[in-house]
């Protein structure tokens, strides 16, 4: 199971708390998923008030506040400070958005904000790309976890660049890595875990599913299966067929 900033998490599935049809379905989905971490946007929490906060605290998951919707260093840092005061945690999922259509990270502002927040004692979970140089800069800025995107937020496209994600895993074998954004189906979650990632973070795929509770359960099973497959050391793909039945001892008729 993943370890983030010294804290052991019971499940490789991390789940967002926005867009559910009702608070009751949100709670049921979390119970079905057994998610170890719940991400909370400060804007979303402010909209729900104390009732929403009590609901999240009752889920039994670690709370990871989120700077969702921030487009500058100042906005992200200020939001993180407010989240720490409101939610009582120094964990922060750091988002600094660079492109409004793709919701892609502004990697330059991200590194700057990560360094500033780390200096203030935050434990930063940066939403980033799979670029190795960006990853190196985030680690030098003090991040101990990296959260590269699979695809644009809410797109459900899965893993757009599995080769880049695999290269990131190989380059930083000791760093906890989480695929964040773009996962739409359980097969996507399993694929991310089969690459050796420590966890997957998703929201829309569960919250907007026809049956969020059933989808949450399916995502949990897929994440567990993908992790188990990775640990089992799967065979490498090959271009040509390889017989599964040995030919030694086979009778040859003239």
PDB file of C-alpha atoms in Angstrom:
ATOM      1  CA  UNK A   1       0.000   0.000   0.000  1.00  0.00           C
ATOM      2  CA  UNK A   2       1.227   3.548  -0.690  1.00  0.00           C
ATOM      3  CA  UNK A   3       3.154   5.659   1.804  1.00  0.00           C
ATOM      4  CA  UNK A   4       2.904   9.443   1.438  1.00  0.00           C
ATOM      5  CA  UNK A   5       5.065  11.671   3.612  1.00  0.00           C
ATOM      6  CA  UNK A   6       5.485   8.838   6.088  1.00  0.00           C
ATOM      7  CA  UNK A   7       1.761   8.052   6.328  1.00  0.00           C
ATOM      8  CA  UNK A   8       0.621   4.558   5.290  1.00  0.00           C
ATOM      9  CA  UNK A   9      -2.557   4.580   3.195  1.00  0.00           C
ATOM     10  CA  UNK A  10      -4.823   1.540   3.245  1.00  0.00           C
ATOM     11  CA  UNK A  11      -5.826   1.668  -0.413  1.00  0.00           C
ATOM     12  CA  UNK A  12      -4.202   2.648  -3.741  1.00  0.00           C
ATOM     13  CA  UNK A  13      -7.415   4.434  -4.728  1.00  0.00           C
ATOM     14  CA  UNK A  14      -7.782   8.159  -4.054  1.00  0.00           C
ATOM     15  CA  UNK A  15     -11.200   9.666  -4.709  1.00  0.00           C
ATOM     16  CA  UNK A  16     -12.493  13.182  -5.244  1.00  0.00           C
ATOM     17  CA  UNK A  17     -15.606  14.546  -3.568  1.00  0.00           C
ATOM     18  CA  UNK A  18     -17.171  16.789  -6.250  1.00  0.00           C
ATOM     19  CA  UNK A  19     -20.095  16.334  -8.674  1.00  0.00           C
ATOM     20  CA  UNK A  20     -21.923  13.467  -6.941  1.00  0.00           C
ATOM     21  CA  UNK A  21     -25.706  13.380  -7.340  1.00  0.00           C
ATOM     22  CA  UNK A  22     -26.211  13.636  -3.568  1.00  0.00           C
ATOM     23  CA  UNK A  23     -24.252  13.558  -0.300  1.00  0.00           C
ATOM     24  CA  UNK A  24     -25.676  10.096   0.423  1.00  0.00           C
ATOM     25  CA  UNK A  25     -24.359   8.713  -2.876  1.00  0.00           C
ATOM     26  CA  UNK A  26     -20.979  10.341  -2.178  1.00  0.00           C
ATOM     27  CA  UNK A  27     -20.787   8.552   1.176  1.00  0.00           C
ATOM     28  CA  UNK A  28     -21.919   5.221  -0.299  1.00  0.00           C
ATOM     29  CA  UNK A  29     -19.377   5.492  -3.124  1.00  0.00           C
ATOM     30  CA  UNK A  30     -16.560   6.084  -0.671  1.00  0.00           C
ATOM     31  CA  UNK A  31     -17.580   3.113   1.398  1.00  0.00           C
ATOM     32  CA  UNK A  32     -17.687   0.942  -1.737  1.00  0.00           C
ATOM     33  CA  UNK A  33     -14.295   2.188  -2.920  1.00  0.00           C
ATOM     34  CA  UNK A  34     -12.472   1.868   0.394  1.00  0.00           C
ATOM     35  CA  UNK A  35     -10.521   4.917  -0.814  1.00  0.00           C
ATOM     36  CA  UNK A  36      -7.683   5.857   1.496  1.00  0.00           C
ATOM     37  CA  UNK A  37      -7.640   9.557   0.588  1.00  0.00           C
ATOM     38  CA  UNK A  38     -10.441  12.034  -0.143  1.00  0.00           C
ATOM     39  CA  UNK A  39      -9.541  15.143  -2.120  1.00  0.00           C
ATOM     40  CA  UNK A  40     -11.484  18.288  -1.286  1.00  0.00           C
ATOM     41  CA  UNK A  41     -11.504  21.539  -3.213  1.00  0.00           C
ATOM     42  CA  UNK A  42     -11.625  24.510  -0.866  1.00  0.00           C
ATOM     43  CA  UNK A  43     -14.209  26.147  -3.138  1.00  0.00           C
ATOM     44  CA  UNK A  44     -16.351  22.997  -2.963  1.00  0.00           C
ATOM     45  CA  UNK A  45     -16.070  22.810   0.816  1.00  0.00           C
ATOM     46  CA  UNK A  46     -16.974  26.468   1.182  1.00  0.00           C
ATOM     47  CA  UNK A  47     -20.110  25.819  -0.865  1.00  0.00           C
ATOM     48  CA  UNK A  48     -21.236  22.980   1.379  1.00  0.00           C
ATOM     49  CA  UNK A  49     -20.319  24.494   4.717  1.00  0.00           C
ATOM     50  CA  UNK A  50     -19.998  22.567   7.937  1.00  0.00           C
ATOM     51  CA  UNK A  51     -22.416  19.819   6.869  1.00  0.00           C
ATOM     52  CA  UNK A  52     -20.177  18.918   3.937  1.00  0.00           C
ATOM     53  CA  UNK A  53     -17.077  19.055   6.123  1.00  0.00           C
ATOM     54  CA  UNK A  54     -18.660  16.706   8.679  1.00  0.00           C
ATOM     55  CA  UNK A  55     -19.601  14.334   5.857  1.00  0.00           C
ATOM     56  CA  UNK A  56     -16.011  14.243   4.571  1.00  0.00           C
ATOM     57  CA  UNK A  57     -14.554  13.754   8.038  1.00  0.00           C
ATOM     58  CA  UNK A  58     -16.918  10.815   8.527  1.00  0.00           C
ATOM     59  CA  UNK A  59     -15.640   8.961   5.456  1.00  0.00           C
ATOM     60  CA  UNK A  60     -12.682   7.494   7.333  1.00  0.00           C
ATOM     61  CA  UNK A  61     -10.199   8.654   4.687  1.00  0.00           C
ATOM     62  CA  UNK A  62      -7.276  11.052   4.972  1.00  0.00           C
ATOM     63  CA  UNK A  63      -8.257  14.500   3.675  1.00  0.00           C
ATOM     64  CA  UNK A  64      -6.191  16.053   0.891  1.00  0.00           C
ATOM     65  CA  UNK A  65      -7.223  19.668   0.209  1.00  0.00           C
ATOM     66  CA  UNK A  66      -6.937  20.805  -3.374  1.00  0.00           C
ATOM     67  CA  UNK A  67      -6.078  24.149  -4.986  1.00  0.00           C
ATOM     68  CA  UNK A  68      -8.357  23.333  -7.928  1.00  0.00           C
ATOM     69  CA  UNK A  69      -9.079  26.252 -10.234  1.00  0.00           C
ATOM     70  CA  UNK A  70      -6.017  28.297  -9.295  1.00  0.00           C
ATOM     71  CA  UNK A  71      -4.150  29.930 -12.188  1.00  0.00           C
ATOM     72  CA  UNK A  72      -1.294  31.720 -10.431  1.00  0.00           C
ATOM     73  CA  UNK A  73       1.292  31.125  -7.736  1.00  0.00           C
ATOM     74  CA  UNK A  74      -0.269  33.693  -5.435  1.00  0.00           C
ATOM     75  CA  UNK A  75      -3.759  32.240  -5.810  1.00  0.00           C
ATOM     76  CA  UNK A  76      -2.547  28.684  -5.188  1.00  0.00           C
ATOM     77  CA  UNK A  77      -0.460  29.599  -2.150  1.00  0.00           C
ATOM     78  CA  UNK A  78      -3.267  31.647  -0.615  1.00  0.00           C
ATOM     79  CA  UNK A  79      -5.763  28.830  -1.194  1.00  0.00           C
ATOM     80  CA  UNK A  80      -3.386  26.327   0.418  1.00  0.00           C
ATOM     81  CA  UNK A  81      -2.995  28.554   3.474  1.00  0.00           C
ATOM     82  CA  UNK A  82      -6.768  28.847   3.813  1.00  0.00           C
ATOM     83  CA  UNK A  83      -7.172  25.090   3.436  1.00  0.00           C
ATOM     84  CA  UNK A  84      -4.643  24.396   6.183  1.00  0.00           C
ATOM     85  CA  UNK A  85      -6.427  26.741   8.562  1.00  0.00           C
ATOM     86  CA  UNK A  86      -9.880  25.364   7.734  1.00  0.00           C
ATOM     87  CA  UNK A  87      -9.130  21.633   7.500  1.00  0.00           C
ATOM     88  CA  UNK A  88      -6.230  21.310   9.933  1.00  0.00           C
ATOM     89  CA  UNK A  89      -3.803  19.517   7.634  1.00  0.00           C
ATOM     90  CA  UNK A  90      -0.496  20.476   6.042  1.00  0.00           C
ATOM     91  CA  UNK A  91      -1.176  18.164   3.084  1.00  0.00           C
ATOM     92  CA  UNK A  92      -2.071  20.002  -0.110  1.00  0.00           C
ATOM     93  CA  UNK A  93      -2.761  18.836  -3.637  1.00  0.00           C
ATOM     94  CA  UNK A  94      -1.204  21.638  -5.641  1.00  0.00           C
ATOM     95  CA  UNK A  95      -2.833  22.600  -8.908  1.00  0.00           C
ATOM     96  CA  UNK A  96      -1.757  25.635 -10.914  1.00  0.00           C
ATOM     97  CA  UNK A  97      -3.664  25.583 -14.189  1.00  0.00           C
ATOM     98  CA  UNK A  98      -1.931  26.879 -17.299  1.00  0.00           C
ATOM     99  CA  UNK A  99      -4.517  26.262 -20.033  1.00  0.00           C
ATOM    100  CA  UNK A 100      -8.231  26.719 -19.495  1.00  0.00           C
ATOM    101  CA  UNK A 101      -9.389  24.280 -22.196  1.00  0.00           C
ATOM    102  CA  UNK A 102      -7.086  21.388 -21.305  1.00  0.00           C
ATOM    103  CA  UNK A 103      -6.758  22.246 -17.597  1.00  0.00           C
ATOM    104  CA  UNK A 104      -3.100  21.348 -18.030  1.00  0.00           C
ATOM    105  CA  UNK A 105      -0.563  22.289 -15.345  1.00  0.00           C
ATOM    106  CA  UNK A 106       1.452  25.493 -15.609  1.00  0.00           C
ATOM    107  CA  UNK A 107       4.682  23.692 -14.790  1.00  0.00           C
ATOM    108  CA  UNK A 108       6.712  26.876 -14.286  1.00  0.00           C
ATOM    109  CA  UNK A 109       4.291  28.332 -11.750  1.00  0.00           C
ATOM    110  CA  UNK A 110       3.839  24.861 -10.238  1.00  0.00           C
ATOM    111  CA  UNK A 111       7.513  24.542  -9.332  1.00  0.00           C
ATOM    112  CA  UNK A 112       7.566  28.057  -7.889  1.00  0.00           C
ATOM    113  CA  UNK A 113       4.449  27.466  -5.798  1.00  0.00           C
ATOM    114  CA  UNK A 114       5.714  24.065  -4.620  1.00  0.00           C
ATOM    115  CA  UNK A 115       8.971  25.593  -3.373  1.00  0.00           C
ATOM    116  CA  UNK A 116       7.111  28.360  -1.543  1.00  0.00           C
ATOM    117  CA  UNK A 117       4.625  25.996   0.093  1.00  0.00           C
ATOM    118  CA  UNK A 118       7.310  23.497   1.111  1.00  0.00           C
ATOM    119  CA  UNK A 119       9.197  26.332   2.791  1.00  0.00           C
ATOM    120  CA  UNK A 120       6.008  27.067   4.747  1.00  0.00           C
ATOM    121  CA  UNK A 121       5.823  23.495   6.014  1.00  0.00           C
ATOM    122  CA  UNK A 122       3.293  22.083   3.561  1.00  0.00           C
ATOM    123  CA  UNK A 123       3.514  18.513   2.282  1.00  0.00           C
ATOM    124  CA  UNK A 124       2.869  19.080  -1.386  1.00  0.00           C
ATOM    125  CA  UNK A 125       1.210  16.678  -3.848  1.00  0.00           C
ATOM    126  CA  UNK A 126       1.774  18.424  -7.206  1.00  0.00           C
ATOM    127  CA  UNK A 127      -0.525  17.819 -10.175  1.00  0.00           C
ATOM    128  CA  UNK A 128       2.063  17.771 -12.943  1.00  0.00           C
ATOM    129  CA  UNK A 129       2.956  16.356 -16.334  1.00  0.00           C
ATOM    130  CA  UNK A 130       5.069  13.250 -16.962  1.00  0.00           C
ATOM    131  CA  UNK A 131       8.040  15.392 -18.074  1.00  0.00           C
ATOM    132  CA  UNK A 132      11.229  14.190 -16.363  1.00  0.00           C
ATOM    133  CA  UNK A 133      12.810  17.636 -16.058  1.00  0.00           C
ATOM    134  CA  UNK A 134       9.675  19.023 -14.400  1.00  0.00           C
ATOM    135  CA  UNK A 135       9.675  16.066 -12.022  1.00  0.00           C
ATOM    136  CA  UNK A 136      13.296  16.724 -11.072  1.00  0.00           C
ATOM    137  CA  UNK A 137      12.564  20.369 -10.332  1.00  0.00           C
ATOM    138  CA  UNK A 138       9.546  19.501  -8.202  1.00  0.00           C
ATOM    139  CA  UNK A 139      11.612  17.042  -6.181  1.00  0.00           C
ATOM    140  CA  UNK A 140      14.338  19.656  -5.695  1.00  0.00           C
ATOM    141  CA  UNK A 141      11.615  22.075  -4.560  1.00  0.00           C
ATOM    142  CA  UNK A 142      10.818  19.679  -1.705  1.00  0.00           C
ATOM    143  CA  UNK A 143       7.982  17.529  -3.066  1.00  0.00           C
ATOM    144  CA  UNK A 144       8.122  13.894  -1.956  1.00  0.00           C
ATOM    145  CA  UNK A 145       5.205  12.754  -4.129  1.00  0.00           C
ATOM    146  CA  UNK A 146       4.511  13.349  -7.837  1.00  0.00           C
ATOM    147  CA  UNK A 147       1.067  13.234  -9.457  1.00  0.00           C
ATOM    148  CA  UNK A 148       1.394  13.207 -13.262  1.00  0.00           C
ATOM    149  CA  UNK A 149      -1.757  13.397 -15.323  1.00  0.00           C
ATOM    150  CA  UNK A 150      -2.998  10.489 -17.378  1.00  0.00           C
ATOM    151  CA  UNK A 151      -5.088  12.756 -19.597  1.00  0.00           C
ATOM    152  CA  UNK A 152      -6.920  16.101 -19.197  1.00  0.00           C
ATOM    153  CA  UNK A 153      -9.074  16.399 -16.079  1.00  0.00           C
ATOM    154  CA  UNK A 154     -12.531  14.908 -16.518  1.00  0.00           C
ATOM    155  CA  UNK A 155     -11.808  13.652 -20.058  1.00  0.00           C
ATOM    156  CA  UNK A 156     -11.972   9.920 -19.304  1.00  0.00           C
ATOM    157  CA  UNK A 157      -9.357   9.286 -22.000  1.00  0.00           C
ATOM    158  CA  UNK A 158      -7.157   7.071 -19.826  1.00  0.00           C
ATOM    159  CA  UNK A 159      -3.374   7.093 -20.174  1.00  0.00           C
ATOM    160  CA  UNK A 160      -2.457   9.308 -23.139  1.00  0.00           C
ATOM    161  CA  UNK A 161       1.281   8.713 -22.763  1.00  0.00           C
ATOM    162  CA  UNK A 162       1.983   5.338 -21.131  1.00  0.00           C
ATOM    163  CA  UNK A 163       5.571   5.424 -22.388  1.00  0.00           C
ATOM    164  CA  UNK A 164       6.179   8.731 -20.596  1.00  0.00           C
ATOM    165  CA  UNK A 165       4.562   7.434 -17.426  1.00  0.00           C
ATOM    166  CA  UNK A 166       6.691   4.290 -17.596  1.00  0.00           C
ATOM    167  CA  UNK A 167       9.840   6.390 -18.064  1.00  0.00           C
ATOM    168  CA  UNK A 168       8.912   8.504 -15.037  1.00  0.00           C
ATOM    169  CA  UNK A 169       8.469   5.372 -12.913  1.00  0.00           C
ATOM    170  CA  UNK A 170      11.855   4.053 -14.078  1.00  0.00           C
ATOM    171  CA  UNK A 171      13.610   7.374 -13.455  1.00  0.00           C
ATOM    172  CA  UNK A 172      12.330   7.742  -9.887  1.00  0.00           C
ATOM    173  CA  UNK A 173      11.871   4.228  -8.506  1.00  0.00           C
ATOM    174  CA  UNK A 174      11.759   5.355  -4.862  1.00  0.00           C
ATOM    175  CA  UNK A 175       9.377   8.297  -5.280  1.00  0.00           C
ATOM    176  CA  UNK A 176       5.656   7.699  -4.642  1.00  0.00           C
ATOM    177  CA  UNK A 177       3.826   8.304  -7.931  1.00  0.00           C
ATOM    178  CA  UNK A 178       0.099   8.792  -8.484  1.00  0.00           C
ATOM    179  CA  UNK A 179      -1.693   8.964 -11.824  1.00  0.00           C
ATOM    180  CA  UNK A 180      -4.018  11.931 -11.441  1.00  0.00           C
ATOM    181  CA  UNK A 181      -6.717  12.925 -13.952  1.00  0.00           C
ATOM    182  CA  UNK A 182      -8.091  11.388 -17.112  1.00  0.00           C
ATOM    183  CA  UNK A 183      -9.032   7.957 -15.789  1.00  0.00           C
ATOM    184  CA  UNK A 184     -12.487   7.010 -17.022  1.00  0.00           C
ATOM    185  CA  UNK A 185     -12.731   3.229 -16.752  1.00  0.00           C
ATOM    186  CA  UNK A 186     -11.488   0.537 -14.388  1.00  0.00           C
ATOM    187  CA  UNK A 187      -9.158  -0.722 -17.137  1.00  0.00           C
ATOM    188  CA  UNK A 188      -7.397   2.665 -17.074  1.00  0.00           C
ATOM    189  CA  UNK A 189      -6.855   2.392 -13.329  1.00  0.00           C
ATOM    190  CA  UNK A 190      -5.511  -1.136 -13.699  1.00  0.00           C
ATOM    191  CA  UNK A 191      -3.149  -0.030 -16.488  1.00  0.00           C
ATOM    192  CA  UNK A 192      -1.725   2.752 -14.318  1.00  0.00           C
ATOM    193  CA  UNK A 193      -1.109   0.375 -11.439  1.00  0.00           C
ATOM    194  CA  UNK A 194       0.451  -2.216 -13.768  1.00  0.00           C
ATOM    195  CA  UNK A 195       3.062   0.428 -14.658  1.00  0.00           C
ATOM    196  CA  UNK A 196       4.182   0.367 -11.036  1.00  0.00           C
ATOM    197  CA  UNK A 197       2.381   3.477  -9.833  1.00  0.00           C
ATOM    198  CA  UNK A 198       1.514   3.662  -6.164  1.00  0.00           C
ATOM    199  CA  UNK A 199      -2.019   4.995  -6.498  1.00  0.00           C
ATOM    200  CA  UNK A 200      -4.576   6.513  -8.827  1.00  0.00           C
ATOM    201  CA  UNK A 201      -6.684   9.594  -8.185  1.00  0.00           C
ATOM    202  CA  UNK A 202     -10.036  10.047  -9.901  1.00  0.00           C
ATOM    203  CA  UNK A 203     -13.340  11.826  -9.416  1.00  0.00           C
ATOM    204  CA  UNK A 204     -15.480  12.357 -12.509  1.00  0.00           C
ATOM    205  CA  UNK A 205     -15.360   8.695 -13.591  1.00  0.00           C
ATOM    206  CA  UNK A 206     -17.153   7.712 -10.376  1.00  0.00           C
ATOM    207  CA  UNK A 207     -19.249  10.786  -9.609  1.00  0.00           C
ATOM    208  CA  UNK A 208     -20.725  11.023 -13.123  1.00  0.00           C
ATOM    209  CA  UNK A 209     -21.193   7.288 -13.719  1.00  0.00           C
ATOM    210  CA  UNK A 210     -24.721   5.950 -14.092  1.00  0.00           C
ATOM    211  CA  UNK A 211     -24.181   4.070 -10.832  1.00  0.00           C
ATOM    212  CA  UNK A 212     -21.443   5.849  -8.856  1.00  0.00           C
ATOM    213  CA  UNK A 213     -21.402   3.252  -6.095  1.00  0.00           C
ATOM    214  CA  UNK A 214     -20.924   0.331  -8.464  1.00  0.00           C
ATOM    215  CA  UNK A 215     -18.260   2.242 -10.399  1.00  0.00           C
ATOM    216  CA  UNK A 216     -16.412   3.095  -7.181  1.00  0.00           C
ATOM    217  CA  UNK A 217     -16.335  -0.582  -6.285  1.00  0.00           C
ATOM    218  CA  UNK A 218     -15.110  -1.503  -9.788  1.00  0.00           C
ATOM    219  CA  UNK A 219     -12.341   1.113  -9.657  1.00  0.00           C
ATOM    220  CA  UNK A 220     -11.140  -0.221  -6.315  1.00  0.00           C
ATOM    221  CA  UNK A 221     -11.028  -3.769  -7.626  1.00  0.00           C
ATOM    222  CA  UNK A 222      -9.178  -2.635 -10.756  1.00  0.00           C
ATOM    223  CA  UNK A 223      -6.569  -0.693  -8.792  1.00  0.00           C
ATOM    224  CA  UNK A 224      -5.955  -3.679  -6.528  1.00  0.00           C
ATOM    225  CA  UNK A 225      -5.728  -6.037  -9.513  1.00  0.00           C
ATOM    226  CA  UNK A 226      -3.297  -3.768 -11.331  1.00  0.00           C
ATOM    227  CA  UNK A 227      -1.050  -3.538  -8.309  1.00  0.00           C
ATOM    228  CA  UNK A 228      -1.129  -7.302  -7.818  1.00  0.00           C
ATOM    229  CA  UNK A 229      -0.253  -7.811 -11.487  1.00  0.00           C
ATOM    230  CA  UNK A 230       2.711  -5.442 -11.229  1.00  0.00           C
ATOM    231  CA  UNK A 231       4.046  -7.269  -8.178  1.00  0.00           C
ATOM    232  CA  UNK A 232       3.608 -10.597  -9.993  1.00  0.00           C
ATOM    233  CA  UNK A 233       6.139  -9.415 -12.640  1.00  0.00           C
ATOM    234  CA  UNK A 234       4.138  -9.862 -15.878  1.00  0.00           C
ATOM    235  CA  UNK A 235       5.751 -11.195 -19.049  1.00  0.00           C
ATOM    236  CA  UNK A 236       7.113  -8.726 -21.580  1.00  0.00           C
ATOM    237  CA  UNK A 237       5.191  -8.363 -24.846  1.00  0.00           C
ATOM    238  CA  UNK A 238       6.805  -9.791 -27.979  1.00  0.00           C
ATOM    239  CA  UNK A 239       6.215  -9.504 -31.709  1.00  0.00           C
ATOM    240  CA  UNK A 240       6.120 -13.224 -32.530  1.00  0.00           C
ATOM    241  CA  UNK A 241       4.139 -16.121 -31.147  1.00  0.00           C
ATOM    242  CA  UNK A 242       5.686 -18.355 -28.490  1.00  0.00           C
ATOM    243  CA  UNK A 243       4.178 -21.843 -28.053  1.00  0.00           C
ATOM    244  CA  UNK A 244       2.649 -22.435 -24.645  1.00  0.00           C
ATOM    245  CA  UNK A 245       2.784 -26.208 -25.199  1.00  0.00           C
ATOM    246  CA  UNK A 246       6.344 -27.607 -25.445  1.00  0.00           C
ATOM    247  CA  UNK A 247       7.219 -29.574 -28.575  1.00  0.00           C
ATOM    248  CA  UNK A 248       9.807 -31.770 -26.869  1.00  0.00           C
ATOM    249  CA  UNK A 249       8.504 -35.341 -26.800  1.00  0.00           C
ATOM    250  CA  UNK A 250       5.864 -34.678 -29.396  1.00  0.00           C
ATOM    251  CA  UNK A 251       5.289 -37.521 -31.835  1.00  0.00           C
ATOM    252  CA  UNK A 252       6.109 -36.756 -35.467  1.00  0.00           C
ATOM    253  CA  UNK A 253       4.334 -38.886 -38.060  1.00  0.00           C
ATOM    254  CA  UNK A 254       6.000 -39.612 -41.440  1.00  0.00           C
TER     255      UNK A 254
END
